[in-house]
Amino acid sequence: MRDTELYRHLLGLVAPWEVSRVELSVDGGRVDVWVEHPKRTRFACPECGTELPVYDHAEERAWRHLDSCAFLTYLHARPPRVECPTHGVRQASLPWAEPMSRFTMLFERLAIDVLKECDVEGASRLLRLSWDEAWHLMDRAVARGLAAKPHVVPAKIGVDEKAAGRGQDYITVVSNLETGCVEYLADERRQASLDGFFEKFSAEERKGIEAVAMDMWDPYINSTRDHLDKADDKIVFDRYHLMKYMTGAVDTVRKQENRALAAGGDKSLTGTKYLWLYSEENLPERHRDRFASLRGGDLKTARAWAIKESLRHLWSYKRRGWGEKHWKRWYFWATHSRLQPVIDAARTLKRHEAGLMSYFAHRVSNAGAEGLNSRIQAIRVSARGYRNREHFKTAIWFHLGGLQLYPATP
Ligand SMILES: [Zn+2]
């Protein structure tokens, strides 16, 4: 078999395209393949499909293709142009590459598979691409996926903010709590950041949104109220975020009490910070005895801790009625504890009571997307070199968007 014929098969070229020349550079570790079409071939206008004679050819271009046995392989051709009476002079579409790509579709598919398994640095090493080329491939894959993403209203969503870089740089992430996929990304964590998600849908479509899990964050609350009917029945404050308020209150009580005790020479609370922050069942075995004696003592911190643990049980009730009873008893207890940080935390929760109780209607939390959170975190960690927020967003879409990333191959 002649080398040109061999490459026609390897490249999967179909008529009218043929391999005209193959050059192997052993020293350069590369193979260059030129493809041509016979004279008088007709090509279709890419807009309307009308078959037309060749008008002229664009400059020769090269596309990176799958390696030939570790030899970098490039496809070369002069793309034919047609002159359509309706659409003017246009470049005919090529069967091996998407418009504007520097890679063949088969190479893009391989690159997407490798990028899925590695970080960008690893993938560019394996694929022998530059950093920018790897990003170019990822951007294209995401753009392709977003263009093909079906327009479907998710019924249960989680809204979360994520630190994107150093300091106060955030992005807003909307996830589908049922599929675990990212539905929407926006810069910042403002009201407008979330507005953009709701405004992708008509008012009629937005009726399909049943529940919105989020932190107690006013911009998100306001945006949801602006766009959904009966928003307060649909907003569910994330239980982990609510618990953070109580855990913070316990810690403040401990700090104050420790200071007071230490002034009198009593060091029993020193070095106990983390013991009080664990959920009861997660306390490591080695700390159990010490913690039991601290808990049993007459410490304010122990009382604050007991109130925190009691709040945690709220989410274990099956029925809203029981949950409400527990909440009322708990609120009375917390606000009569004479522990100011606990009272403050309880009042904050009280102001957001509707979003606390709506849990019993929807039973969602961003923890449903917990897997998603840790994966976004992992992307961020492996993204030390992402250099900017756009790359971070591209990587989230690429890995977590549930998108159809591949180019269609003939
Ligand atoms: Zn046309």
Short mmCIF file of C-alpha atoms and ligand atoms in Angstrom, two decimals:
data_model
loop_
_atom_site.label_atom_id
_atom_site.label_comp_id
_atom_site.label_asym_id
_atom_site.label_seq_id
_atom_site.Cartn_x
_atom_site.Cartn_y
_atom_site.Cartn_z
CA MET A 1 0.00 0.00 0.00
CA ARG A 2 1.33 3.42 -0.89
CA ASP A 3 1.84 5.87 1.94
CA THR A 4 -0.77 8.23 0.49
CA GLU A 5 -3.30 5.43 0.39
CA LEU A 6 -2.35 4.35 3.93
CA TYR A 7 -2.97 7.85 5.22
CA ARG A 8 -6.24 8.16 3.41
CA HIS A 9 -7.38 5.18 5.50
CA LEU A 10 -5.76 6.37 8.71
CA LEU A 11 -7.36 9.76 8.42
CA GLY A 12 -10.70 8.26 7.48
CA LEU A 13 -10.87 10.58 4.50
CA VAL A 14 -13.83 10.21 2.21
CA ALA A 15 -14.36 11.30 -1.37
CA PRO A 16 -13.67 13.79 -2.79
CA TRP A 17 -10.69 14.18 -0.48
CA GLU A 18 -7.48 12.31 -1.24
CA VAL A 19 -3.99 12.29 0.16
CA SER A 20 -1.61 13.84 -2.32
CA ARG A 21 1.66 13.74 -0.41
CA VAL A 22 3.13 12.44 2.86
CA GLU A 23 6.36 13.74 4.34
CA LEU A 24 8.04 12.04 7.23
CA SER A 25 10.66 13.91 9.21
CA VAL A 26 12.38 11.41 11.48
CA ASP A 27 14.57 14.06 13.09
CA GLY A 28 11.65 16.38 13.63
CA GLY A 29 9.48 13.52 14.90
CA ARG A 30 6.61 14.53 12.68
CA VAL A 31 4.52 13.49 9.72
CA ASP A 32 2.93 16.01 7.39
CA VAL A 33 0.06 14.93 5.20
CA TRP A 34 -1.34 17.01 2.34
CA VAL A 35 -4.86 16.41 1.15
CA GLU A 36 -6.55 17.63 -2.03
CA HIS A 37 -9.71 17.23 -3.97
CA PRO A 38 -9.94 16.53 -7.75
CA LYS A 39 -10.49 19.45 -10.07
CA ARG A 40 -14.09 20.32 -10.84
CA THR A 41 -15.35 18.97 -7.50
CA ARG A 42 -18.45 20.81 -6.33
CA PHE A 43 -18.88 21.84 -2.70
CA ALA A 44 -21.89 22.88 -0.70
CA CYS A 45 -22.49 26.36 0.62
CA PRO A 46 -22.14 25.96 4.41
CA GLU A 47 -25.29 28.05 4.97
CA CYS A 48 -27.83 26.62 2.56
CA GLY A 49 -26.23 23.46 1.21
CA THR A 50 -26.44 24.51 -2.45
CA GLU A 51 -23.83 22.61 -4.49
CA LEU A 52 -21.53 25.01 -6.24
CA PRO A 53 -18.30 24.96 -8.25
CA VAL A 54 -15.11 25.99 -6.49
CA TYR A 55 -14.64 29.74 -6.57
CA ASP A 56 -11.08 29.76 -5.23
CA HIS A 57 -9.00 28.34 -2.39
CA ALA A 58 -8.06 29.90 0.89
CA GLU A 59 -4.43 29.89 2.04
CA GLU A 60 -3.01 26.53 3.03
CA ARG A 61 -3.76 25.63 6.63
CA ALA A 62 -2.56 22.89 8.96
CA TRP A 63 -4.53 20.90 11.52
CA ARG A 64 -3.02 18.87 14.29
CA HIS A 65 -4.19 15.27 14.00
CA LEU A 66 -3.79 12.16 16.16
CA ASP A 67 -0.14 11.14 16.37
CA SER A 68 1.15 8.45 14.02
CA CYS A 69 3.09 6.17 16.38
CA ALA A 70 4.44 9.01 18.52
CA PHE A 71 5.10 11.18 15.44
CA LEU A 72 3.27 14.50 15.62
CA THR A 73 0.94 14.48 12.68
CA TYR A 74 -0.36 17.46 10.73
CA LEU A 75 -2.93 17.60 8.01
CA HIS A 76 -2.47 20.30 5.36
CA ALA A 77 -5.00 21.59 2.87
CA ARG A 78 -6.22 24.66 1.07
CA PRO A 79 -9.89 24.97 1.99
CA PRO A 80 -12.07 25.48 -1.08
CA ARG A 81 -14.42 28.46 -1.23
CA VAL A 82 -17.68 28.68 -3.10
CA GLU A 83 -19.63 31.70 -4.27
CA CYS A 84 -23.26 31.26 -3.26
CA PRO A 85 -25.77 33.55 -5.00
CA THR A 86 -27.45 34.07 -1.61
CA HIS A 87 -24.60 33.95 0.88
CA GLY A 88 -21.65 35.22 -1.07
CA VAL A 89 -18.16 33.77 -0.98
CA ARG A 90 -17.94 31.20 1.80
CA GLN A 91 -15.50 28.50 2.83
CA ALA A 92 -16.88 25.00 2.30
CA SER A 93 -17.01 22.88 5.40
CA LEU A 94 -14.27 20.32 5.79
CA PRO A 95 -15.06 16.78 6.92
CA TRP A 96 -12.10 16.53 9.32
CA ALA A 97 -12.34 19.73 11.32
CA GLU A 98 -14.82 22.24 12.64
CA PRO A 99 -14.54 25.80 11.33
CA MET A 100 -11.86 27.87 13.06
CA SER A 101 -10.28 24.87 14.75
CA ARG A 102 -6.56 24.21 14.62
CA PHE A 103 -7.19 20.53 15.32
CA THR A 104 -8.95 17.70 13.54
CA MET A 105 -12.13 16.44 15.17
CA LEU A 106 -10.49 13.14 16.07
CA PHE A 107 -7.70 14.99 17.83
CA GLU A 108 -10.24 17.15 19.66
CA ARG A 109 -12.05 14.08 20.89
CA LEU A 110 -8.85 12.57 22.23
CA ALA A 111 -7.86 15.88 23.83
CA ILE A 112 -11.25 16.13 25.57
CA ASP A 113 -10.82 12.63 26.98
CA VAL A 114 -7.35 13.46 28.28
CA LEU A 115 -8.43 16.83 29.69
CA LYS A 116 -11.24 15.06 31.54
CA GLU A 117 -8.73 12.85 33.31
CA CYS A 118 -5.93 15.34 33.98
CA ASP A 119 -5.41 18.91 34.92
CA VAL A 120 -4.53 21.25 32.08
CA GLU A 121 -0.84 21.07 32.76
CA GLY A 122 -0.78 17.28 32.68
CA ALA A 123 -2.97 17.14 29.60
CA SER A 124 -0.81 19.59 27.68
CA ARG A 125 2.29 17.52 28.53
CA LEU A 126 0.68 14.27 27.41
CA LEU A 127 -0.78 15.74 24.26
CA ARG A 128 2.26 17.87 23.49
CA LEU A 129 0.19 21.02 23.35
CA SER A 130 0.97 24.46 24.61
CA TRP A 131 -0.94 25.77 27.61
CA ASP A 132 -2.89 28.13 25.38
CA GLU A 133 -3.76 25.39 22.91
CA ALA A 134 -5.13 23.23 25.73
CA TRP A 135 -7.31 26.12 26.89
CA HIS A 136 -8.39 26.80 23.35
CA LEU A 137 -9.59 23.19 23.10
CA MET A 138 -11.40 23.41 26.42
CA ASP A 139 -13.06 26.70 25.50
CA ARG A 140 -14.24 25.25 22.21
CA ALA A 141 -15.58 22.11 23.88
CA VAL A 142 -17.50 24.18 26.43
CA ALA A 143 -18.87 26.56 23.79
CA ARG A 144 -20.01 23.54 21.78
CA GLY A 145 -21.62 22.01 24.86
CA LEU A 146 -23.40 25.19 25.88
CA ALA A 147 -24.74 25.69 22.37
CA ALA A 148 -26.21 22.19 22.45
CA LYS A 149 -27.46 22.36 26.04
CA PRO A 150 -31.20 21.69 26.07
CA HIS A 151 -33.37 24.52 27.36
CA VAL A 152 -34.91 22.80 30.38
CA VAL A 153 -36.06 24.40 33.62
CA PRO A 154 -34.54 22.59 36.59
CA ALA A 155 -37.08 21.89 39.34
CA LYS A 156 -34.69 21.99 42.29
CA ILE A 157 -31.68 24.22 42.26
CA GLY A 158 -28.87 25.11 44.61
CA VAL A 159 -27.34 28.58 44.55
CA ASP A 160 -23.89 29.02 45.94
CA GLU A 161 -21.04 31.45 45.91
CA LYS A 162 -17.51 30.27 45.27
CA ALA A 163 -14.29 32.11 45.85
CA ALA A 164 -12.68 32.39 42.45
CA GLY A 165 -9.30 33.81 43.25
CA ARG A 166 -7.65 35.83 45.92
CA GLY A 167 -9.59 38.22 48.11
CA GLN A 168 -13.16 39.14 47.33
CA ASP A 169 -13.38 37.56 43.91
CA TYR A 170 -16.48 35.37 43.72
CA ILE A 171 -18.59 33.56 41.19
CA THR A 172 -22.21 32.47 41.55
CA VAL A 173 -22.92 28.80 40.81
CA VAL A 174 -26.41 27.47 40.17
CA SER A 175 -26.63 23.69 40.22
CA ASN A 176 -29.37 21.24 39.42
CA LEU A 177 -29.89 19.35 42.68
CA GLU A 178 -31.42 16.40 40.86
CA THR A 179 -28.71 15.80 38.28
CA GLY A 180 -25.79 17.21 40.26
CA CYS A 181 -24.73 19.26 37.24
CA VAL A 182 -23.87 22.93 37.05
CA GLU A 183 -26.66 24.87 35.33
CA TYR A 184 -25.33 28.39 35.33
CA LEU A 185 -22.28 30.46 36.24
CA ALA A 186 -21.95 34.20 36.72
CA ASP A 187 -19.41 36.66 38.03
CA GLU A 188 -19.72 38.12 41.53
CA ARG A 189 -22.34 37.19 44.10
CA ARG A 190 -24.75 40.04 43.63
CA GLN A 191 -28.42 40.13 42.98
CA ALA A 192 -27.71 40.68 39.28
CA SER A 193 -25.49 37.59 39.29
CA LEU A 194 -28.48 35.37 40.05
CA ASP A 195 -30.97 37.47 38.05
CA GLY A 196 -29.16 36.30 34.94
CA PHE A 197 -30.11 32.70 35.67
CA PHE A 198 -33.81 33.38 36.20
CA GLU A 199 -33.98 35.60 33.14
CA LYS A 200 -32.92 32.77 30.87
CA PHE A 201 -36.47 31.53 31.37
CA SER A 202 -39.88 33.04 30.73
CA ALA A 203 -42.16 33.80 33.67
CA GLU A 204 -44.21 30.78 32.64
CA GLU A 205 -41.15 28.52 32.55
CA ARG A 206 -39.99 29.76 35.93
CA LYS A 207 -43.11 28.24 37.48
CA GLY A 208 -41.33 24.93 37.04
CA ILE A 209 -38.78 25.91 39.70
CA GLU A 210 -40.00 24.32 42.92
CA ALA A 211 -37.16 24.76 45.38
CA VAL A 212 -34.06 26.92 45.70
CA ALA A 213 -31.45 25.93 48.27
CA MET A 214 -29.12 28.75 49.28
CA ASP A 215 -27.26 30.43 52.09
CA MET A 216 -28.87 33.30 53.99
CA TRP A 217 -27.51 35.81 51.54
CA ASP A 218 -29.73 38.81 50.83
CA PRO A 219 -28.78 39.39 47.18
CA TYR A 220 -29.79 35.81 46.32
CA ILE A 221 -32.93 36.02 48.44
CA ASN A 222 -33.97 39.26 46.73
CA SER A 223 -33.29 37.94 43.26
CA THR A 224 -35.39 34.85 43.95
CA ARG A 225 -38.22 36.95 45.36
CA ASP A 226 -38.14 39.14 42.25
CA HIS A 227 -38.46 36.21 39.89
CA LEU A 228 -40.50 33.47 41.56
CA ASP A 229 -44.06 33.51 42.84
CA LYS A 230 -44.34 32.48 46.48
CA ALA A 231 -40.58 32.60 46.66
CA ASP A 232 -40.49 32.30 50.44
CA ASP A 233 -42.09 28.86 50.23
CA LYS A 234 -39.46 27.79 47.73
CA ILE A 235 -36.32 29.17 49.33
CA VAL A 236 -34.66 26.60 51.58
CA PHE A 237 -31.72 27.85 53.59
CA ASP A 238 -28.88 25.46 53.54
CA ARG A 239 -28.71 23.61 56.83
CA TYR A 240 -24.91 23.58 56.87
CA HIS A 241 -24.86 27.30 56.47
CA LEU A 242 -27.46 27.72 59.24
CA MET A 243 -25.44 25.48 61.54
CA LYS A 244 -22.37 27.60 60.90
CA TYR A 245 -24.08 30.45 62.74
CA MET A 246 -24.61 28.28 65.79
CA THR A 247 -21.15 26.78 65.65
CA GLY A 248 -19.75 30.29 65.50
CA ALA A 249 -21.81 31.24 68.56
CA VAL A 250 -20.44 28.27 70.52
CA ASP A 251 -16.94 29.31 69.62
CA THR A 252 -17.51 32.89 70.76
CA VAL A 253 -18.92 31.69 74.09
CA ARG A 254 -15.89 29.44 74.56
CA LYS A 255 -13.43 32.21 73.80
CA GLN A 256 -15.04 34.57 76.29
CA GLU A 257 -15.32 31.93 78.99
CA ASN A 258 -11.79 30.69 78.45
CA ARG A 259 -10.49 34.22 78.88
CA ALA A 260 -12.42 34.63 82.12
CA LEU A 261 -11.32 31.25 83.50
CA ALA A 262 -7.70 31.66 82.48
CA ALA A 263 -7.58 34.99 84.31
CA GLY A 264 -8.30 33.00 87.49
CA GLY A 265 -5.74 30.34 86.62
CA ASP A 266 -8.24 27.76 85.33
CA LYS A 267 -7.02 26.29 82.03
CA SER A 268 -9.72 23.68 81.52
CA LEU A 269 -11.00 25.27 78.29
CA THR A 270 -7.60 26.00 76.79
CA GLY A 271 -6.96 24.07 73.61
CA THR A 272 -10.51 22.74 73.38
CA LYS A 273 -11.70 24.83 70.43
CA TYR A 274 -12.26 21.96 67.99
CA LEU A 275 -13.87 19.63 70.52
CA TRP A 276 -16.91 21.88 70.64
CA LEU A 277 -17.21 22.27 66.88
CA TYR A 278 -17.55 18.58 66.06
CA SER A 279 -20.98 17.07 65.74
CA GLU A 280 -21.39 14.76 68.72
CA GLU A 281 -21.05 11.55 66.73
CA ASN A 282 -18.00 12.77 64.82
CA LEU A 283 -15.86 13.50 67.87
CA PRO A 284 -12.69 11.39 67.54
CA GLU A 285 -12.44 8.53 70.05
CA ARG A 286 -9.25 9.84 71.67
CA HIS A 287 -11.05 13.01 72.81
CA ARG A 288 -14.16 11.29 74.17
CA ASP A 289 -13.16 11.11 77.87
CA ARG A 290 -11.89 14.62 78.11
CA PHE A 291 -14.93 15.95 76.28
CA ALA A 292 -17.33 13.98 78.48
CA SER A 293 -15.93 15.59 81.61
CA LEU A 294 -16.00 19.08 80.04
CA ARG A 295 -19.59 18.57 78.95
CA GLY A 296 -20.61 17.32 82.36
CA GLY A 297 -19.16 20.37 84.11
CA ASP A 298 -20.91 23.61 84.75
CA LEU A 299 -19.52 25.48 81.77
CA LYS A 300 -21.35 28.08 79.68
CA THR A 301 -19.60 26.60 76.67
CA ALA A 302 -21.17 23.22 77.44
CA ARG A 303 -24.61 24.80 77.51
CA ALA A 304 -24.02 26.58 74.21
CA TRP A 305 -22.79 23.31 72.72
CA ALA A 306 -25.93 21.45 73.87
CA ILE A 307 -28.10 24.12 72.23
CA LYS A 308 -26.14 23.79 69.00
CA GLU A 309 -26.48 20.01 68.98
CA SER A 310 -30.20 20.28 69.63
CA LEU A 311 -30.66 22.55 66.62
CA ARG A 312 -28.95 19.98 64.46
CA HIS A 313 -31.69 17.47 65.23
CA LEU A 314 -34.27 19.76 63.67
CA TRP A 315 -33.48 18.38 60.21
CA SER A 316 -34.04 14.79 61.26
CA TYR A 317 -37.81 15.22 61.72
CA LYS A 318 -39.92 13.56 59.09
CA ARG A 319 -42.92 15.80 59.53
CA ARG A 320 -43.14 19.51 59.41
CA GLY A 321 -45.41 19.64 62.50
CA TRP A 322 -42.81 17.93 64.66
CA GLY A 323 -40.09 20.06 63.17
CA GLU A 324 -42.02 23.21 64.02
CA LYS A 325 -42.54 22.06 67.61
CA HIS A 326 -38.86 21.34 67.98
CA TRP A 327 -37.98 24.70 66.49
CA LYS A 328 -40.25 26.60 68.90
CA ARG A 329 -38.87 24.79 71.94
CA TRP A 330 -35.36 25.26 70.68
CA TYR A 331 -35.86 28.97 70.05
CA PHE A 332 -37.24 29.49 73.54
CA TRP A 333 -34.31 27.62 75.05
CA ALA A 334 -31.71 29.48 72.97
CA THR A 335 -33.14 32.93 73.65
CA HIS A 336 -33.37 32.24 77.39
CA SER A 337 -29.86 30.86 77.63
CA ARG A 338 -28.37 34.14 78.87
CA LEU A 339 -25.56 33.49 76.38
CA GLN A 340 -25.51 36.55 74.16
CA PRO A 341 -23.80 35.00 71.11
CA VAL A 342 -26.34 32.16 71.17
CA ILE A 343 -29.25 34.60 71.53
CA ASP A 344 -27.93 36.62 68.57
CA ALA A 345 -27.56 33.55 66.40
CA ALA A 346 -31.05 32.33 67.32
CA ARG A 347 -32.55 35.70 66.38
CA THR A 348 -30.79 35.67 63.03
CA LEU A 349 -32.27 32.26 62.34
CA LYS A 350 -35.69 33.46 63.50
CA ARG A 351 -35.64 36.24 60.93
CA HIS A 352 -35.17 33.56 58.29
CA GLU A 353 -37.68 31.15 59.77
CA ALA A 354 -39.67 30.60 56.55
CA GLY A 355 -36.59 29.39 54.73
CA LEU A 356 -35.80 27.09 57.62
CA MET A 357 -39.22 25.47 57.75
CA SER A 358 -39.52 25.13 53.98
CA TYR A 359 -36.93 22.38 54.33
CA PHE A 360 -39.77 20.11 55.40
CA ALA A 361 -41.59 20.72 52.13
CA HIS A 362 -38.64 20.22 49.80
CA ARG A 363 -35.87 18.44 51.73
CA VAL A 364 -33.09 19.92 49.70
CA SER A 365 -29.81 21.45 50.66
CA ASN A 366 -26.70 22.44 48.83
CA ALA A 367 -25.19 19.44 50.53
CA GLY A 368 -27.14 17.48 47.93
CA ALA A 369 -24.56 19.07 45.73
CA GLU A 370 -21.86 18.34 48.30
CA GLY A 371 -20.09 16.17 45.78
CA LEU A 372 -20.27 19.14 43.45
CA ASN A 373 -18.83 21.48 46.07
CA SER A 374 -15.81 19.35 46.71
CA ARG A 375 -15.30 18.90 42.99
CA ILE A 376 -15.41 22.64 42.40
CA GLN A 377 -12.93 22.97 45.24
CA ALA A 378 -10.69 20.39 43.59
CA ILE A 379 -10.88 22.28 40.28
CA ARG A 380 -9.92 25.43 42.11
CA VAL A 381 -6.95 23.74 43.80
CA SER A 382 -5.73 22.19 40.57
CA ALA A 383 -6.32 25.60 39.04
CA ARG A 384 -3.52 27.35 40.89
CA GLY A 385 -2.30 28.24 37.47
CA TYR A 386 -5.66 29.16 35.98
CA ARG A 387 -4.56 32.75 36.12
CA ASN A 388 -8.03 34.13 35.72
CA ARG A 389 -11.66 33.70 36.54
CA GLU A 390 -12.66 32.89 32.97
CA HIS A 391 -10.45 29.81 33.01
CA PHE A 392 -11.94 28.76 36.34
CA LYS A 393 -15.44 29.05 34.88
CA THR A 394 -14.46 27.17 31.72
CA ALA A 395 -13.05 24.34 33.83
CA ILE A 396 -16.22 24.13 35.94
CA TRP A 397 -18.37 23.93 32.83
CA PHE A 398 -16.04 21.42 31.26
CA HIS A 399 -15.96 19.04 34.23
CA LEU A 400 -19.30 19.62 35.93
CA GLY A 401 -21.69 20.97 33.32
CA GLY A 402 -22.89 17.59 32.07
CA LEU A 403 -22.34 19.01 28.59
CA GLN A 404 -21.95 17.25 25.25
CA LEU A 405 -18.36 18.37 24.62
CA TYR A 406 -17.31 16.34 21.60
CA PRO A 407 -17.35 17.57 18.03
CA ALA A 408 -19.59 15.48 15.82
CA THR A 409 -17.45 13.15 13.75
CA PRO A 410 -18.66 11.99 10.37
ZN ZN B 1 -25.84 29.64 0.41
#
